[in-house]
Every structure is written in C-alpha cells, then in structure tokens.
GROMACS .gro file of C-alpha atoms in nm:
model
  390
    1UNK     CA    1   3.509  11.756  10.370
    2UNK     CA    2   3.833  11.873  10.204
    3UNK     CA    3   3.957  11.990  10.546
    4UNK     CA    4   3.881  11.654  10.705
    5UNK     CA    5   4.055  11.465  10.423
    6UNK     CA    6   4.356  11.696  10.450
    7UNK     CA    7   4.380  11.639  10.825
    8UNK     CA    8   4.352  11.263  10.780
    9UNK     CA    9   4.616  11.268  10.508
   10UNK     CA   10   4.848  11.477  10.723
   11UNK     CA   11   4.795  11.250  11.024
   12UNK     CA   12   4.871  10.939  10.820
   13UNK     CA   13   5.189  11.088  10.675
   14UNK     CA   14   5.297  11.215  11.018
   15UNK     CA   15   5.252  10.870  11.171
   16UNK     CA   16   5.458  10.710  10.895
   17UNK     CA   17   5.724  10.977  10.927
   18UNK     CA   18   5.744  10.932  11.306
   19UNK     CA   19   5.754  10.552  11.283
   20UNK     CA   20   6.042  10.565  11.036
   21UNK     CA   21   6.236  10.807  11.253
   22UNK     CA   22   6.178  10.598  11.565
   23UNK     CA   23   6.292  10.281  11.389
   24UNK     CA   24   6.605  10.455  11.261
   25UNK     CA   25   6.693  10.592  11.606
   26UNK     CA   26   6.618  10.261  11.776
   27UNK     CA   27   6.856  10.088  11.537
   28UNK     CA   28   7.130  10.339  11.606
   29UNK     CA   29   7.097  10.344  11.981
   30UNK     CA   30   6.982   9.988  12.054
   31UNK     CA   31   6.688  10.114  12.259
   32UNK     CA   32   6.558   9.857  12.505
   33UNK     CA   33   6.250   9.679  12.370
   34UNK     CA   34   6.024   9.781  12.660
   35UNK     CA   35   6.144  10.141  12.637
   36UNK     CA   36   6.085  10.143  12.261
   37UNK     CA   37   5.726  10.032  12.309
   38UNK     CA   38   5.661  10.302  12.565
   39UNK     CA   39   5.824  10.567  12.348
   40UNK     CA   40   5.633  10.460  12.039
   41UNK     CA   41   5.304  10.492  12.230
   42UNK     CA   42   5.405  10.833  12.365
   43UNK     CA   43   5.517  10.965  12.028
   44UNK     CA   44   5.207  10.836  11.850
   45UNK     CA   45   4.980  11.006  12.105
   46UNK     CA   46   5.167  11.334  12.082
   47UNK     CA   47   5.177  11.336  11.704
   48UNK     CA   48   4.812  11.245  11.665
   49UNK     CA   49   4.715  11.530  11.896
   50UNK     CA   50   4.943  11.770  11.712
   51UNK     CA   51   4.815  11.664  11.371
   52UNK     CA   52   4.451  11.686  11.475
   53UNK     CA   53   4.470  12.012  11.668
   54UNK     CA   54   4.776  12.208  11.566
   55UNK     CA   55   4.770  12.145  11.190
   56UNK     CA   56   4.412  12.058  11.085
   57UNK     CA   57   4.441  12.193  10.729
   58UNK     CA   58   4.785  12.073  10.625
   59UNK     CA   59   4.832  11.892  10.298
   60UNK     CA   60   5.108  11.631  10.269
   61UNK     CA   61   5.331  11.868  10.079
   62UNK     CA   62   5.322  12.134  10.348
   63UNK     CA   63   5.384  11.881  10.621
   64UNK     CA   64   5.717  11.810  10.461
   65UNK     CA   65   5.818  12.174  10.490
   66UNK     CA   66   6.129  12.245  10.695
   67UNK     CA   67   5.952  12.432  10.975
   68UNK     CA   68   5.694  12.159  11.035
   69UNK     CA   69   5.961  11.887  11.021
   70UNK     CA   70   6.147  12.071  11.295
   71UNK     CA   71   5.832  12.080  11.507
   72UNK     CA   72   5.781  11.706  11.469
   73UNK     CA   73   6.146  11.629  11.542
   74UNK     CA   74   6.111  11.837  11.859
   75UNK     CA   75   5.803  11.634  11.960
   76UNK     CA   76   5.983  11.306  11.899
   77UNK     CA   77   6.302  11.411  12.080
   78UNK     CA   78   6.098  11.528  12.377
   79UNK     CA   79   5.919  11.192  12.388
   80UNK     CA   80   6.248  11.004  12.355
   81UNK     CA   81   6.426  11.178  12.640
   82UNK     CA   82   6.113  11.213  12.850
   83UNK     CA   83   6.039  10.841  12.809
   84UNK     CA   84   6.396  10.749  12.893
   85UNK     CA   85   6.393  10.959  13.208
   86UNK     CA   86   6.068  10.798  13.319
   87UNK     CA   87   6.199  10.450  13.244
   88UNK     CA   88   6.520  10.502  13.440
   89UNK     CA   89   6.326  10.657  13.727
   90UNK     CA   90   6.086  10.361  13.737
   91UNK     CA   91   6.371  10.109  13.749
   92UNK     CA   92   6.564  10.300  14.016
   93UNK     CA   93   6.249  10.284  14.233
   94UNK     CA   94   6.234   9.903  14.212
   95UNK     CA   95   6.066   9.744  14.398
   96UNK     CA   96   5.757   9.953  14.463
   97UNK     CA   97   5.499   9.673  14.486
   98UNK     CA   98   5.477   9.308  14.604
   99UNK     CA   99   5.697   9.044  14.440
  100UNK     CA  100   5.558   8.703  14.342
  101UNK     CA  101   5.797   8.414  14.409
  102UNK     CA  102   5.683   8.103  14.221
  103UNK     CA  103   5.772   7.760  14.360
  104UNK     CA  104   5.695   7.492  14.096
  105UNK     CA  105   5.651   7.224  14.362
  106UNK     CA  106   5.388   7.136  14.620
  107UNK     CA  107   5.398   7.323  14.953
  108UNK     CA  108   5.607   7.174  15.231
  109UNK     CA  109   5.923   7.087  15.040
  110UNK     CA  110   6.269   7.238  15.048
  111UNK     CA  111   6.187   7.474  14.759
  112UNK     CA  112   5.900   7.632  14.951
  113UNK     CA  113   6.115   7.658  15.264
  114UNK     CA  114   6.388   7.840  15.071
  115UNK     CA  115   6.144   8.071  14.894
  116UNK     CA  116   5.994   8.172  15.228
  117UNK     CA  117   6.336   8.218  15.386
  118UNK     CA  118   6.485   8.445  15.120
  119UNK     CA  119   6.146   8.607  15.059
  120UNK     CA  120   6.130   8.713  15.423
  121UNK     CA  121   6.479   8.859  15.397
  122UNK     CA  122   6.384   9.053  15.082
  123UNK     CA  123   6.079   9.194  15.258
  124UNK     CA  124   6.289   9.300  15.556
  125UNK     CA  125   6.541   9.472  15.328
  126UNK     CA  126   6.308   9.635  15.074
  127UNK     CA  127   5.984   9.680  15.264
  128UNK     CA  128   5.774   9.506  14.999
  129UNK     CA  129   5.585   9.178  15.053
  130UNK     CA  130   5.722   8.867  14.880
  131UNK     CA  131   5.440   8.623  14.812
  132UNK     CA  132   5.533   8.256  14.770
  133UNK     CA  133   5.311   8.109  14.499
  134UNK     CA  134   5.323   7.728  14.486
  135UNK     CA  135   5.236   7.606  14.136
  136UNK     CA  136   5.305   7.231  14.133
  137UNK     CA  137   5.232   6.991  13.851
  138UNK     CA  138   5.346   6.891  13.507
  139UNK     CA  139   5.694   6.798  13.627
  140UNK     CA  140   5.756   7.170  13.715
  141UNK     CA  141   5.632   7.282  13.370
  142UNK     CA  142   5.318   7.456  13.502
  143UNK     CA  143   5.499   7.696  13.734
  144UNK     CA  144   5.784   7.753  13.491
  145UNK     CA  145   5.550   7.842  13.205
  146UNK     CA  146   5.372   8.093  13.429
  147UNK     CA  147   5.703   8.271  13.482
  148UNK     CA  148   5.798   8.257  13.114
  149UNK     CA  149   5.472   8.437  13.028
  150UNK     CA  150   5.496   8.690  13.312
  151UNK     CA  151   5.567   9.057  13.252
  152UNK     CA  152   5.948   9.104  13.264
  153UNK     CA  153   5.956   9.375  13.527
  154UNK     CA  154   6.117   9.198  13.822
  155UNK     CA  155   5.792   9.136  14.008
  156UNK     CA  156   5.769   8.769  13.911
  157UNK     CA  157   6.048   8.526  14.000
  158UNK     CA  158   6.083   8.150  14.033
  159UNK     CA  159   6.286   7.936  14.270
  160UNK     CA  160   6.380   7.641  14.055
  161UNK     CA  161   6.613   7.340  14.068
  162UNK     CA  162   6.814   7.115  13.836
  163UNK     CA  163   6.480   7.008  13.691
  164UNK     CA  164   6.477   7.331  13.488
  165UNK     CA  165   6.743   7.191  13.255
  166UNK     CA  166   6.642   6.824  13.286
  167UNK     CA  167   6.272   6.823  13.200
  168UNK     CA  168   6.314   6.974  12.849
  169UNK     CA  169   6.523   6.669  12.752
  170UNK     CA  170   6.242   6.436  12.857
  171UNK     CA  171   5.929   6.602  12.725
  172UNK     CA  172   5.810   6.893  12.518
  173UNK     CA  173   5.788   7.220  12.710
  174UNK     CA  174   5.618   7.546  12.603
  175UNK     CA  175   5.930   7.755  12.661
  176UNK     CA  176   6.304   7.756  12.597
  177UNK     CA  177   6.485   7.686  12.927
  178UNK     CA  178   6.771   7.919  12.836
  179UNK     CA  179   6.641   8.192  12.604
  180UNK     CA  180   6.312   8.259  12.785
  181UNK     CA  181   6.464   8.330  13.126
  182UNK     CA  182   6.703   8.574  13.291
  183UNK     CA  183   6.939   8.404  13.539
  184UNK     CA  184   6.951   8.582  13.876
  185UNK     CA  185   7.174   8.349  14.077
  186UNK     CA  186   7.205   8.032  14.279
  187UNK     CA  187   7.076   8.010  14.636
  188UNK     CA  188   7.193   7.677  14.774
  189UNK     CA  189   7.316   7.333  14.684
  190UNK     CA  190   7.353   6.996  14.844
  191UNK     CA  191   7.590   6.724  14.743
  192UNK     CA  192   7.492   6.366  14.669
  193UNK     CA  193   7.594   6.064  14.877
  194UNK     CA  194   7.631   5.701  14.781
  195UNK     CA  195   7.437   5.507  15.045
  196UNK     CA  196   7.475   5.133  15.091
  197UNK     CA  197   7.284   4.882  15.300
  198UNK     CA  198   7.511   4.722  15.563
  199UNK     CA  199   7.446   4.373  15.421
  200UNK     CA  200   7.627   4.458  15.097
  201UNK     CA  201   7.983   4.331  15.112
  202UNK     CA  202   8.161   4.653  15.020
  203UNK     CA  203   8.311   4.917  15.246
  204UNK     CA  204   8.465   5.143  14.984
  205UNK     CA  205   8.344   5.278  14.651
  206UNK     CA  206   8.601   5.074  14.461
  207UNK     CA  207   8.487   4.755  14.636
  208UNK     CA  208   8.129   4.836  14.534
  209UNK     CA  209   8.232   4.889  14.172
  210UNK     CA  210   8.428   4.562  14.169
  211UNK     CA  211   8.128   4.382  14.320
  212UNK     CA  212   7.893   4.525  14.057
  213UNK     CA  213   8.128   4.421  13.777
  214UNK     CA  214   8.144   4.066  13.915
  215UNK     CA  215   7.764   4.048  13.933
  216UNK     CA  216   7.645   4.246  13.627
  217UNK     CA  217   7.278   4.344  13.648
  218UNK     CA  218   7.225   4.177  13.987
  219UNK     CA  219   7.265   4.479  14.213
  220UNK     CA  220   6.995   4.746  14.228
  221UNK     CA  221   6.936   5.095  14.357
  222UNK     CA  222   6.634   5.287  14.485
  223UNK     CA  223   6.531   5.553  14.234
  224UNK     CA  224   6.284   5.838  14.274
  225UNK     CA  225   6.073   5.779  13.965
  226UNK     CA  226   6.210   5.810  13.614
  227UNK     CA  227   6.395   6.113  13.481
  228UNK     CA  228   6.440   6.299  13.809
  229UNK     CA  229   6.769   6.437  13.937
  230UNK     CA  230   6.817   6.143  14.172
  231UNK     CA  231   6.764   5.896  13.886
  232UNK     CA  232   7.015   6.085  13.670
  233UNK     CA  233   7.265   6.084  13.959
  234UNK     CA  234   7.252   5.705  13.976
  235UNK     CA  235   7.278   5.664  13.599
  236UNK     CA  236   7.576   5.899  13.593
  237UNK     CA  237   7.740   5.670  13.848
  238UNK     CA  238   7.669   5.370  13.622
  239UNK     CA  239   7.826   5.548  13.324
  240UNK     CA  240   8.129   5.680  13.511
  241UNK     CA  241   8.202   5.342  13.676
  242UNK     CA  242   8.127   5.133  13.366
  243UNK     CA  243   7.876   4.914  13.551
  244UNK     CA  244   7.506   4.826  13.528
  245UNK     CA  245   7.311   4.859  13.852
  246UNK     CA  246   6.935   4.829  13.800
  247UNK     CA  247   6.688   5.101  13.910
  248UNK     CA  248   6.394   5.021  14.136
  249UNK     CA  249   6.156   5.321  14.118
  250UNK     CA  250   5.982   5.469  14.421
  251UNK     CA  251   5.744   5.765  14.447
  252UNK     CA  252   5.957   5.974  14.680
  253UNK     CA  253   6.266   5.996  14.897
  254UNK     CA  254   6.076   5.863  15.200
  255UNK     CA  255   5.972   5.529  15.044
  256UNK     CA  256   6.314   5.494  14.876
  257UNK     CA  257   6.503   5.536  15.203
  258UNK     CA  258   6.259   5.304  15.381
  259UNK     CA  259   6.326   5.034  15.120
  260UNK     CA  260   6.701   5.081  15.157
  261UNK     CA  261   6.684   5.067  15.538
  262UNK     CA  262   6.477   4.748  15.510
  263UNK     CA  263   6.728   4.583  15.278
  264UNK     CA  264   6.483   4.564  14.985
  265UNK     CA  265   6.739   4.740  14.764
  266UNK     CA  266   7.117   4.746  14.779
  267UNK     CA  267   7.201   5.114  14.741
  268UNK     CA  268   7.078   5.462  14.661
  269UNK     CA  269   7.225   5.801  14.581
  270UNK     CA  270   7.057   6.070  14.788
  271UNK     CA  271   7.107   6.431  14.891
  272UNK     CA  272   7.297   6.513  15.209
  273UNK     CA  273   6.987   6.626  15.398
  274UNK     CA  274   6.819   6.287  15.349
  275UNK     CA  275   7.136   6.084  15.410
  276UNK     CA  276   7.290   6.246  15.718
  277UNK     CA  277   7.083   6.095  16.003
  278UNK     CA  278   7.104   5.740  15.868
  279UNK     CA  279   7.482   5.749  15.826
  280UNK     CA  280   7.532   5.898  16.172
  281UNK     CA  281   7.310   5.630  16.326
  282UNK     CA  282   7.508   5.356  16.150
  283UNK     CA  283   7.199   5.219  15.976
  284UNK     CA  284   7.346   5.292  15.632
  285UNK     CA  285   7.700   5.313  15.496
  286UNK     CA  286   7.816   5.629  15.323
  287UNK     CA  287   8.078   5.541  15.063
  288UNK     CA  288   8.137   5.870  14.879
  289UNK     CA  289   8.011   6.225  14.843
  290UNK     CA  290   8.010   6.456  14.542
  291UNK     CA  291   8.194   6.788  14.539
  292UNK     CA  292   8.555   6.901  14.543
  293UNK     CA  293   8.598   6.866  14.919
  294UNK     CA  294   8.465   6.651  15.199
  295UNK     CA  295   8.149   6.761  15.377
  296UNK     CA  296   8.214   6.909  15.723
  297UNK     CA  297   7.926   6.717  15.880
  298UNK     CA  298   8.057   6.381  15.752
  299UNK     CA  299   8.434   6.427  15.737
  300UNK     CA  300   8.496   6.052  15.731
  301UNK     CA  301   8.323   6.012  15.393
  302UNK     CA  302   8.561   6.065  15.098
  303UNK     CA  303   8.468   6.249  14.780
  304UNK     CA  304   8.396   6.044  14.468
  305UNK     CA  305   8.724   6.170  14.327
  306UNK     CA  306   8.919   6.060  14.636
  307UNK     CA  307   8.740   5.725  14.623
  308UNK     CA  308   8.864   5.664  14.268
  309UNK     CA  309   8.581   5.798  14.050
  310UNK     CA  310   8.674   6.152  13.937
  311UNK     CA  311   8.426   6.136  13.650
  312UNK     CA  312   8.128   6.163  13.886
  313UNK     CA  313   8.006   6.518  13.945
  314UNK     CA  314   7.646   6.566  14.053
  315UNK     CA  315   7.491   6.798  14.307
  316UNK     CA  316   7.143   6.929  14.359
  317UNK     CA  317   7.092   7.306  14.343
  318UNK     CA  318   6.824   7.567  14.396
  319UNK     CA  319   6.833   7.899  14.212
  320UNK     CA  320   6.632   8.203  14.101
  321UNK     CA  321   6.519   8.301  13.751
  322UNK     CA  322   6.324   8.596  13.612
  323UNK     CA  323   6.149   8.623  13.274
  324UNK     CA  324   6.369   8.706  12.976
  325UNK     CA  325   6.365   9.078  12.907
  326UNK     CA  326   6.376   9.181  13.271
  327UNK     CA  327   6.579   9.505  13.284
  328UNK     CA  328   6.947   9.443  13.350
  329UNK     CA  329   6.947   9.691  13.638
  330UNK     CA  330   6.671   9.493  13.811
  331UNK     CA  331   6.845   9.160  13.749
  332UNK     CA  332   7.169   9.293  13.898
  333UNK     CA  333   6.990   9.446  14.195
  334UNK     CA  334   6.824   9.113  14.273
  335UNK     CA  335   7.149   8.921  14.228
  336UNK     CA  336   7.341   9.151  14.462
  337UNK     CA  337   7.065   9.136  14.722
  338UNK     CA  338   7.049   8.756  14.720
  339UNK     CA  339   7.428   8.743  14.764
  340UNK     CA  340   7.399   8.979  15.063
  341UNK     CA  341   7.124   8.763  15.214
  342UNK     CA  342   7.321   8.440  15.172
  343UNK     CA  343   7.625   8.597  15.340
  344UNK     CA  344   7.427   8.661  15.661
  345UNK     CA  345   7.537   8.415  15.934
  346UNK     CA  346   7.181   8.347  16.052
  347UNK     CA  347   7.069   8.260  15.697
  348UNK     CA  348   7.370   8.034  15.642
  349UNK     CA  349   7.298   7.856  15.972
  350UNK     CA  350   6.937   7.792  15.868
  351UNK     CA  351   7.047   7.647  15.535
  352UNK     CA  352   7.312   7.425  15.693
  353UNK     CA  353   7.055   7.295  15.942
  354UNK     CA  354   6.858   7.167  15.643
  355UNK     CA  355   7.162   6.993  15.494
  356UNK     CA  356   7.212   7.270  15.238
  357UNK     CA  357   7.517   7.477  15.152
  358UNK     CA  358   7.472   7.846  15.066
  359UNK     CA  359   7.584   7.900  14.707
  360UNK     CA  360   7.649   8.252  14.586
  361UNK     CA  361   7.694   8.314  14.214
  362UNK     CA  362   7.676   8.608  13.977
  363UNK     CA  363   7.425   8.624  13.695
  364UNK     CA  364   7.701   8.538  13.446
  365UNK     CA  365   7.819   8.241  13.652
  366UNK     CA  366   7.467   8.104  13.688
  367UNK     CA  367   7.408   8.147  13.315
  368UNK     CA  368   7.719   7.938  13.246
  369UNK     CA  369   7.599   7.673  13.494
  370UNK     CA  370   7.263   7.645  13.318
  371UNK     CA  371   7.427   7.603  12.980
  372UNK     CA  372   7.681   7.343  13.093
  373UNK     CA  373   7.426   7.140  13.291
  374UNK     CA  374   7.182   7.147  13.002
  375UNK     CA  375   7.450   6.968  12.798
  376UNK     CA  376   7.554   6.732  13.080
  377UNK     CA  377   7.203   6.606  13.158
  378UNK     CA  378   7.125   6.568  12.789
  379UNK     CA  379   7.422   6.335  12.749
  380UNK     CA  380   7.324   6.125  13.053
  381UNK     CA  381   6.962   6.093  12.941
  382UNK     CA  382   7.063   5.990  12.591
  383UNK     CA  383   7.334   5.744  12.702
  384UNK     CA  384   7.108   5.576  12.960
  385UNK     CA  385   6.800   5.592  12.734
  386UNK     CA  386   6.596   5.752  13.013
  387UNK     CA  387   6.228   5.822  12.947
  388UNK     CA  388   6.002   6.057  13.139
  389UNK     CA  389   5.781   5.911  13.409
  390UNK     CA  390   5.462   6.093  13.305
   0.00000   0.00000   0.00000
C-alpha cells in the first residue's frame, strides 16, 4: 500500500513539475498552440510511464533530487525537440490527403465554378483530390461556420465573397469574420456597371444624377434582395451622388435584369458578367464602371471617377480563407500556389470568359482588404439603414 501511495505521489508531483516547465518554456519560446498541445501529450505520456515503471518507490523528496531532475529534464527536452521535428516534418509534407473546398452557395453559381477551376489546378499540381463542398443557406453563415469550426490544418478551405464582411453587419453570426479566419488570398473580381434603360433621358452619369436630383424619390433601381452586395452597391451610389433612388427588390440577377430590360425599373448596378451582353446588344445603356481603369471589353464606358463620381468604389470579389490557427507555412504555401495558378494563361482566359478578372494578392494584402471592407460596408449599411432580408 505504501509503495502504491508513494508511486501515486511521485507521479502527481512529476506531472506538476513537467506542466510548470512546459508552461515556462512555452512562454519563453512562443511555441505554436498546436505544437504545445502535441508536446504536452507526449511529455505527459513519457513521464507517466517513467514514474510508474522507472521509479515506483520514490517519495516526493527523492524525486526532487538532482539526479532525478536531470532525468526528467532529459525526457522533456527529448519530447520538445522530437515533437518539433515531427511537426515540421508533417507541415513540409502538406498536403498528404484530400482538401475540402467549401462553397457557401448553392451549386451552379460562379463560386462553385471558381472552386472547381482552382481545385482542379491544385489537384494537378499536388496530386491530392480537392472536393468542392456546397453548403448553402443562412446567408452564407452555414458554410462559413463549418469552416470556422474545422481543424486548422489546411485541409478545409472556403471560397467566399464580399458577403463574408457584409453579413455580420446585418445579423448575428457564430464567428468573428476577422479573428476566426486565416486569409489566403483573392482569386478574382468583377467590377460593377451602372445600367440604364434606354427610355431614361440620360446618356451620362452626371445627367442621371441631375435627373435624380430634379425628381427626388421618383426614380428606382432593381435590387437583389436586401443587404446583398448589389444592394449595397446601389446605396453607395446614392450616398456618393447625394441622391435618393428607390430600391425595387428582386430574388436574383435574372429577374432583376428582366425587369430592367422590360422597362419596369429605371436602372440597376450589376456585375460585368451580367451586364456585358445587354450593353453590347444595345438593349441597355452602360453609364459607368467601377475600378481605376476602363474595362477592356467595354472600352467606351468610362469609370465612375472619369464620369464625375470619384467617391464610388465597389467591386465584387471572390477569395479563399482557412480557419484561424492554420500553420503559417501552410497558409503561405496555399497563397503562393493560388498566385501561380492565376498567372497561368489558360486559367486567366477561363476567368475572363466569365466576366471575371484574375486578382492575385498576398495574405497580408487580403487581410488588409478584409479589414477595410468590413469598415466600408458597415458605414454604408448604417447610413442607408439597411436591414437583412431574412
């Protein structure tokens, strides 16, 4: 009995001693959280085995002897460096299993198309399957929460859009859009175009603004629901121009464009992919496009800045996030690989054919974009008193 109590006492003291040493070393060396957990488990296992087998009759006093302390320090140091070697080796081998690519929208949209495109390129480069996992619903919250709760090892990613930093301003979400995610980089973007029905007596953006000011509240625009990126684009135009054009909500880009083509609404701000065929056919007028330069496919359409409204800056984007805590080496490897993929001529051609522009950014640049757009959309939503369309 005395032997059993002595072993238990020694084991308890050893565990406390090891925990204290691990905490002290972790504080000094800023050990990565995942690594620390692995090391703690390894050290605990080793010490328990040593206490139970190597020193079954030790009392607490003898455990504190210099020789035994040296033995335990040796065990801990071995676990520390052994764990670190294993951790580095595991990360250098990334990826060694399939990668899940979450798309928080229904299948068939541009997000799914992009996920499949870059996923195929990743598979070709790394030899591991990339599985596109559509998780629509909840205004993108369902898919985004799945990623936030995923293990941060680089095997779960999400292809998201501006909605990532819009939705949290409109409703409560079970994650922090900035702190709970690791930015990988942008994939593509498309500028926004001011579309006008031919019956509206305005041929330039300034003429449209003057018309709206002369008829306050009488002009309207087709909006895709309430609180979406297209709605915010239109409200940003209202704020920048100092006018009040009324929203008419529709359930998608298709019905909105149909209403505009039929003359049921006066105008609409849409992405380039949706706008291009109708401007080229002459069925709709394109008054201005966002961005710093004119779009190559519609060189006759001036930028908002050229048209006299430099305060308007809105483009749609698609980008990749990983869970917060994903190892930096994995984040950088993904970012570099996406940049390589987007630089391939055949990939760029596929994006352009969909009305998208390839957009390469570093992890730091994308992080800055998320932070600035979080602030920008918050201001628009507050100023226009926009409520979520739940």
